[in-house]
Amino acid sequence: MARYVESKREEFARLRPDIVVFKKNNTMWTSQLMGRFGFDAILAHYRILIEDETERIYLRDDYVRPGHRPPEQPISASSPVAASD
């Protein structure tokens, strides 16, 4: 079980999923994942998007919807990037 949980933590760190669907039907397993295996630290970077009696859906805090990125900052004429143009 410890190897499985460690591989899941590594997967979260590597892939950084935008959305996490969390089934709430097994409270014993959930409490172990959150406290003992550190998933509370992972989910600290997510916020609850929606929740009902059976599921909780989390959205990553720094998620930016595709096509809705903030405008790029203008490049200063004195920057090395501007000099290369």
Tab-separated table of N, CA, C and O in Angstrom:
chain	number	residue	atom	x	y	z
A	1	MET	N	0.824	-1.178	0.000
A	1	MET	CA	0.000	0.000	0.000
A	1	MET	C	0.879	1.256	0.000
A	1	MET	O	0.579	2.217	-0.694
A	2	ALA	N	1.952	1.243	0.773
A	2	ALA	CA	2.832	2.410	0.830
A	2	ALA	C	3.446	2.711	-0.535
A	2	ALA	O	3.545	3.876	-0.934
A	3	ARG	N	3.844	1.666	-1.283
A	3	ARG	CA	4.408	1.881	-2.622
A	3	ARG	C	3.359	2.451	-3.573
A	3	ARG	O	3.657	3.325	-4.380
A	4	TYR	N	2.142	1.949	-3.475
A	4	TYR	CA	1.059	2.448	-4.328
A	4	TYR	C	0.819	3.935	-4.062
A	4	TYR	O	0.752	4.752	-4.986
A	5	VAL	N	0.720	4.294	-2.796
A	5	VAL	CA	0.450	5.683	-2.429
A	5	VAL	C	1.606	6.581	-2.852
A	5	VAL	O	1.398	7.678	-3.378
A	6	GLU	N	2.834	6.128	-2.664
A	6	GLU	CA	3.999	6.917	-3.082
A	6	GLU	C	3.985	7.134	-4.593
A	6	GLU	O	4.287	8.233	-5.069
A	7	SER	N	3.618	6.116	-5.362
A	7	SER	CA	3.556	6.277	-6.821
A	7	SER	C	2.466	7.275	-7.211
A	7	SER	O	2.635	8.043	-8.154
A	8	LYS	N	1.361	7.303	-6.468
A	8	LYS	CA	0.295	8.265	-6.746
A	8	LYS	C	0.744	9.689	-6.412
A	8	LYS	O	0.446	10.627	-7.146
A	9	ARG	N	1.482	9.851	-5.315
A	9	ARG	CA	2.001	11.178	-4.978
A	9	ARG	C	2.965	11.668	-6.060
A	9	ARG	O	2.922	12.823	-6.467
A	10	GLU	N	3.817	10.782	-6.534
A	10	GLU	CA	4.753	11.143	-7.608
A	10	GLU	C	3.996	11.493	-8.887
A	10	GLU	O	4.373	12.426	-9.599
A	11	GLU	N	2.939	10.741	-9.168
A	11	GLU	CA	2.125	11.011	-10.350
A	11	GLU	C	1.475	12.401	-10.256
A	11	GLU	O	1.471	13.157	-11.228
A	12	PHE	N	0.956	12.752	-9.094
A	12	PHE	CA	0.371	14.081	-8.900
A	12	PHE	C	1.419	15.161	-9.110
A	12	PHE	O	1.158	16.176	-9.745
A	13	ALA	N	2.607	14.978	-8.574
A	13	ALA	CA	3.668	15.971	-8.709
A	13	ALA	C	4.096	16.130	-10.170
A	13	ALA	O	4.351	17.236	-10.635
A	14	ARG	N	4.156	15.031	-10.896
A	14	ARG	CA	4.600	15.051	-12.288
A	14	ARG	C	3.529	15.600	-13.220
A	14	ARG	O	3.798	16.451	-14.061
A	15	LEU	N	2.296	15.154	-13.076
A	15	LEU	CA	1.243	15.509	-14.019
A	15	LEU	C	0.441	16.755	-13.641
A	15	LEU	O	-0.150	17.385	-14.509
A	16	ARG	N	0.394	17.066	-12.338
A	16	ARG	CA	-0.377	18.201	-11.840
A	16	ARG	C	-1.752	18.284	-12.496
A	16	ARG	O	-2.032	19.204	-13.260
A	17	PRO	N	-2.633	17.337	-12.218
A	17	PRO	CA	-3.946	17.340	-12.871
A	17	PRO	C	-4.727	18.614	-12.556
A	17	PRO	O	-4.610	19.177	-11.463
A	18	ASP	N	-5.481	19.082	-13.541
A	18	ASP	CA	-6.303	20.273	-13.355
A	18	ASP	C	-7.467	19.987	-12.412
A	18	ASP	O	-7.831	20.820	-11.604
A	19	ILE	N	-8.042	18.787	-12.564
A	19	ILE	CA	-9.231	18.405	-11.797
A	19	ILE	C	-8.975	17.074	-11.109
A	19	ILE	O	-8.384	16.170	-11.686
A	20	VAL	N	-9.439	16.973	-9.864
A	20	VAL	CA	-9.348	15.726	-9.105
A	20	VAL	C	-10.763	15.367	-8.652
A	20	VAL	O	-11.444	16.184	-8.038
A	21	VAL	N	-11.187	14.149	-9.006
A	21	VAL	CA	-12.490	13.654	-8.570
A	21	VAL	C	-12.249	12.732	-7.387
A	21	VAL	O	-11.488	11.778	-7.468
A	22	PHE	N	-12.902	13.032	-6.302
A	22	PHE	CA	-12.676	12.355	-5.038
A	22	PHE	C	-13.975	11.673	-4.606
A	22	PHE	O	-14.976	12.337	-4.354
A	23	LYS	N	-13.960	10.354	-4.572
A	23	LYS	CA	-15.122	9.582	-4.106
A	23	LYS	C	-15.141	9.585	-2.585
A	23	LYS	O	-14.136	9.335	-1.956
A	24	LYS	N	-16.286	9.845	-2.012
A	24	LYS	CA	-16.391	9.984	-0.560
A	24	LYS	C	-16.961	8.750	0.130
A	24	LYS	O	-17.244	8.802	1.313
A	25	ASN	N	-17.068	7.627	-0.541
A	25	ASN	CA	-17.772	6.476	0.032
A	25	ASN	C	-16.941	5.618	0.984
A	25	ASN	O	-17.472	4.742	1.630
A	26	ASN	N	-15.649	5.837	1.106
A	26	ASN	CA	-14.829	5.018	1.984
A	26	ASN	C	-14.070	5.919	2.959
A	26	ASN	O	-12.930	6.303	2.723
A	27	THR	N	-14.694	6.234	4.066
A	27	THR	CA	-14.116	7.214	4.986
A	27	THR	C	-12.823	6.740	5.647
A	27	THR	O	-11.946	7.554	5.921
A	28	MET	N	-12.673	5.445	5.890
A	28	MET	CA	-11.441	4.951	6.508
A	28	MET	C	-10.249	5.138	5.561
A	28	MET	O	-9.195	5.634	5.956
A	29	TRP	N	-10.401	4.750	4.302
A	29	TRP	CA	-9.338	4.914	3.306
A	29	TRP	C	-9.046	6.398	3.101
A	29	TRP	O	-7.898	6.815	3.015
A	30	THR	N	-10.078	7.211	3.045
A	30	THR	CA	-9.916	8.648	2.859
A	30	THR	C	-9.098	9.262	3.995
A	30	THR	O	-8.165	10.029	3.749
A	31	SER	N	-9.408	8.921	5.222
A	31	SER	CA	-8.671	9.492	6.350
A	31	SER	C	-7.208	9.057	6.334
A	31	SER	O	-6.317	9.836	6.675
A	32	GLN	N	-6.938	7.827	5.907
A	32	GLN	CA	-5.540	7.374	5.807
A	32	GLN	C	-4.805	8.130	4.708
A	32	GLN	O	-3.659	8.534	4.893
A	33	LEU	N	-5.453	8.306	3.563
A	33	LEU	CA	-4.811	9.036	2.466
A	33	LEU	C	-4.501	10.469	2.871
A	33	LEU	O	-3.435	10.992	2.575
A	34	MET	N	-5.444	11.098	3.538
A	34	MET	CA	-5.281	12.500	3.890
A	34	MET	C	-4.226	12.687	4.983
A	34	MET	O	-3.311	13.487	4.824
A	35	GLY	N	-4.337	11.982	6.063
A	35	GLY	CA	-3.437	12.199	7.191
A	35	GLY	C	-2.134	11.456	7.095
A	35	GLY	O	-1.051	12.047	7.063
A	36	ARG	N	-2.215	10.158	6.990
A	36	ARG	CA	-1.013	9.322	7.053
A	36	ARG	C	-0.150	9.427	5.796
A	36	ARG	O	1.068	9.365	5.875
A	37	PHE	N	-0.772	9.555	4.631
A	37	PHE	CA	-0.010	9.520	3.384
A	37	PHE	C	0.181	10.886	2.736
A	37	PHE	O	0.715	10.993	1.654
A	38	GLY	N	-0.278	11.949	3.370
A	38	GLY	CA	0.055	13.291	2.909
A	38	GLY	C	-0.750	13.853	1.758
A	38	GLY	O	-0.346	14.849	1.164
A	39	PHE	N	-1.875	13.278	1.438
A	39	PHE	CA	-2.663	13.826	0.345
A	39	PHE	C	-3.327	15.144	0.738
A	39	PHE	O	-3.738	15.907	-0.124
A	40	ASP	N	-3.393	15.434	2.032
A	40	ASP	CA	-3.900	16.738	2.457
A	40	ASP	C	-2.990	17.848	1.949
A	40	ASP	O	-3.451	18.913	1.554
A	41	ALA	N	-1.684	17.601	1.904
A	41	ALA	CA	-0.734	18.589	1.382
A	41	ALA	C	-0.917	18.787	-0.124
A	41	ALA	O	-0.803	19.905	-0.629
A	42	ILE	N	-1.203	17.709	-0.835
A	42	ILE	CA	-1.448	17.809	-2.274
A	42	ILE	C	-2.712	18.617	-2.524
A	42	ILE	O	-2.738	19.540	-3.334
A	43	LEU	N	-3.787	18.267	-1.819
A	43	LEU	CA	-5.070	18.939	-2.041
A	43	LEU	C	-5.080	20.364	-1.507
A	43	LEU	O	-5.991	21.130	-1.820
A	44	ALA	N	-4.067	20.762	-0.757
A	44	ALA	CA	-3.971	22.145	-0.307
A	44	ALA	C	-3.779	23.098	-1.490
A	44	ALA	O	-4.038	24.294	-1.375
A	45	HIS	N	-3.354	22.562	-2.629
A	45	HIS	CA	-3.154	23.367	-3.841
A	45	HIS	C	-4.360	23.316	-4.762
A	45	HIS	O	-4.277	23.724	-5.922
A	46	TYR	N	-5.458	22.803	-4.258
A	46	TYR	CA	-6.710	22.691	-5.010
A	46	TYR	C	-7.830	23.329	-4.201
A	46	TYR	O	-7.736	23.471	-2.991
A	47	ARG	N	-8.902	23.705	-4.900
A	47	ARG	CA	-10.088	24.189	-4.202
A	47	ARG	C	-11.278	23.339	-4.636
A	47	ARG	O	-11.296	22.789	-5.739
A	48	ILE	N	-12.255	23.239	-3.756
A	48	ILE	CA	-13.442	22.448	-4.085
A	48	ILE	C	-14.265	23.208	-5.112
A	48	ILE	O	-14.626	24.365	-4.900
A	49	LEU	N	-14.520	22.545	-6.224
A	49	LEU	CA	-15.310	23.129	-7.297
A	49	LEU	C	-16.788	22.819	-7.092
A	49	LEU	O	-17.644	23.690	-7.208
A	50	ILE	N	-17.072	21.556	-6.753
A	50	ILE	CA	-18.447	21.119	-6.523
A	50	ILE	C	-18.415	19.867	-5.648
A	50	ILE	O	-17.450	19.113	-5.677
A	51	GLU	N	-19.470	19.660	-4.903
A	51	GLU	CA	-19.528	18.518	-4.007
A	51	GLU	C	-20.980	18.083	-3.840
A	51	GLU	O	-21.890	18.904	-3.809
A	52	ASP	N	-21.172	16.761	-3.771
A	52	ASP	CA	-22.478	16.225	-3.412
A	52	ASP	C	-22.276	15.129	-2.381
A	52	ASP	O	-21.217	15.043	-1.775
A	53	GLU	N	-23.253	14.274	-2.177
A	53	GLU	CA	-23.158	13.248	-1.140
A	53	GLU	C	-22.104	12.184	-1.443
A	53	GLU	O	-21.572	11.552	-0.533
A	54	THR	N	-21.791	11.961	-2.706
A	54	THR	CA	-20.893	10.865	-3.078
A	54	THR	C	-19.532	11.298	-3.594
A	54	THR	O	-18.586	10.521	-3.542
A	55	GLU	N	-19.416	12.510	-4.123
A	55	GLU	CA	-18.163	12.950	-4.733
A	55	GLU	C	-17.839	14.393	-4.369
A	55	GLU	O	-18.720	15.192	-4.070
A	56	ARG	N	-16.557	14.674	-4.452
A	56	ARG	CA	-16.059	16.043	-4.310
A	56	ARG	C	-15.117	16.261	-5.487
A	56	ARG	O	-14.231	15.445	-5.734
A	57	ILE	N	-15.290	17.349	-6.200
A	57	ILE	CA	-14.450	17.650	-7.355
A	57	ILE	C	-13.616	18.886	-7.036
A	57	ILE	O	-14.147	19.931	-6.668
A	58	TYR	N	-12.298	18.715	-7.171
A	58	TYR	CA	-11.343	19.777	-6.876
A	58	TYR	C	-10.794	20.354	-8.179
A	58	TYR	O	-10.593	19.634	-9.153
A	59	LEU	N	-10.497	21.644	-8.163
A	59	LEU	CA	-9.857	22.336	-9.273
A	59	LEU	C	-8.538	22.911	-8.766
A	59	LEU	O	-8.493	23.516	-7.687
A	60	ARG	N	-7.470	22.732	-9.538
A	60	ARG	CA	-6.157	23.229	-9.134
A	60	ARG	C	-6.208	24.750	-8.973
A	60	ARG	O	-6.781	25.459	-9.795
A	61	ASP	N	-5.609	25.267	-7.903
A	61	ASP	CA	-5.661	26.704	-7.591
A	61	ASP	C	-5.132	27.590	-8.713
A	61	ASP	O	-5.659	28.656	-8.965
A	62	ASP	N	-4.074	27.166	-9.373
A	62	ASP	CA	-3.467	28.010	-10.407
A	62	ASP	C	-3.946	27.672	-11.815
A	62	ASP	O	-3.333	28.075	-12.796
A	63	TYR	N	-5.068	26.979	-11.909
A	63	TYR	CA	-5.621	26.612	-13.217
A	63	TYR	C	-5.996	27.869	-13.999
A	63	TYR	O	-6.614	28.790	-13.467
A	64	VAL	N	-5.617	27.898	-15.274
A	64	VAL	CA	-6.013	28.970	-16.187
A	64	VAL	C	-6.696	28.310	-17.376
A	64	VAL	O	-6.117	27.441	-18.026
A	65	ARG	N	-7.913	28.712	-17.613
A	65	ARG	CA	-8.686	28.128	-18.716
A	65	ARG	C	-7.999	28.417	-20.043
A	65	ARG	O	-7.600	29.561	-20.298
A	66	PRO	N	-7.822	27.394	-20.897
A	66	PRO	CA	-7.169	27.614	-22.192
A	66	PRO	C	-7.872	28.725	-22.977
A	66	PRO	O	-9.092	28.802	-23.005
A	67	GLY	N	-7.086	29.596	-23.565
A	67	GLY	CA	-7.639	30.694	-24.334
A	67	GLY	C	-7.956	31.917	-23.486
A	67	GLY	O	-8.350	32.941	-23.999
A	68	HIS	N	-7.783	31.818	-22.175
A	68	HIS	CA	-8.074	32.939	-21.288
A	68	HIS	C	-6.834	33.318	-20.479
A	68	HIS	O	-6.922	33.662	-19.329
A	69	ARG	N	-5.698	33.257	-21.115
A	69	ARG	CA	-4.455	33.610	-20.429
A	69	ARG	C	-4.347	35.133	-20.341
A	69	ARG	O	-4.787	35.839	-21.230
A	70	PRO	N	-3.744	35.615	-19.269
A	70	PRO	CA	-3.563	37.062	-19.157
A	70	PRO	C	-2.654	37.566	-20.267
A	70	PRO	O	-1.801	36.827	-20.761
A	71	PRO	N	-2.827	38.798	-20.684
A	71	PRO	CA	-1.973	39.321	-21.763
A	71	PRO	C	-0.513	39.319	-21.336
A	71	PRO	O	-0.207	39.512	-20.165
A	72	GLU	N	0.359	39.095	-22.307
A	72	GLU	CA	1.792	39.081	-22.005
A	72	GLU	C	2.259	40.477	-21.640
A	72	GLU	O	1.743	41.470	-22.142
A	73	GLN	N	3.246	40.529	-20.788
A	73	GLN	CA	3.822	41.805	-20.388
A	73	GLN	C	4.677	42.335	-21.539
A	73	GLN	O	5.379	41.573	-22.200
A	74	PRO	N	4.629	43.638	-21.786
A	74	PRO	CA	5.484	44.191	-22.845
A	74	PRO	C	6.959	44.017	-22.482
A	74	PRO	O	7.324	44.039	-21.317
A	75	ILE	N	7.772	43.815	-23.486
A	75	ILE	CA	9.211	43.630	-23.278
A	75	ILE	C	9.886	44.994	-23.310
A	75	ILE	O	9.691	45.776	-24.236
A	76	SER	N	10.667	45.281	-22.306
A	76	SER	CA	11.402	46.547	-22.229
A	76	SER	C	12.455	46.592	-23.322
A	76	SER	O	13.094	45.579	-23.639
A	77	ALA	N	12.653	47.752	-23.909
A	77	ALA	CA	13.653	47.914	-24.971
A	77	ALA	C	15.054	47.613	-24.477
A	77	ALA	O	15.940	47.296	-25.250
A	78	SER	N	15.283	47.688	-23.180
A	78	SER	CA	16.606	47.437	-22.638
A	78	SER	C	16.821	45.984	-22.233
A	78	SER	O	17.878	45.641	-21.753
A	79	SER	N	15.805	45.122	-22.436
A	79	SER	CA	15.950	43.728	-22.022
A	79	SER	C	16.757	42.946	-23.055
A	79	SER	O	16.781	43.305	-24.228
A	80	PRO	N	17.430	41.864	-22.642
A	80	PRO	CA	18.180	41.024	-23.581
A	80	PRO	C	17.287	40.441	-24.664
A	80	PRO	O	17.708	40.255	-25.803
A	81	VAL	N	16.018	40.174	-24.354
A	81	VAL	CA	15.091	39.635	-25.347
A	81	VAL	C	14.853	40.637	-26.446
A	81	VAL	O	14.853	40.325	-27.636
A	82	ALA	N	14.647	41.904	-26.079
A	82	ALA	CA	14.426	42.960	-27.077
A	82	ALA	C	15.658	43.146	-27.939
A	82	ALA	O	15.565	43.402	-29.134
A	83	ALA	N	16.843	43.028	-27.349
A	83	ALA	CA	18.094	43.214	-28.092
A	83	ALA	C	18.274	42.149	-29.144
A	83	ALA	O	18.894	42.385	-30.177
A	84	SER	N	17.710	40.960	-28.928
A	84	SER	CA	17.880	39.888	-29.894
A	84	SER	C	16.942	40.014	-31.092
A	84	SER	O	17.098	39.332	-32.068
A	85	ASP	N	15.931	40.892	-30.986
A	85	ASP	CA	14.994	41.077	-32.101
A	85	ASP	C	15.670	41.833	-33.158
A	85	ASP	O	15.828	42.145	-34.086
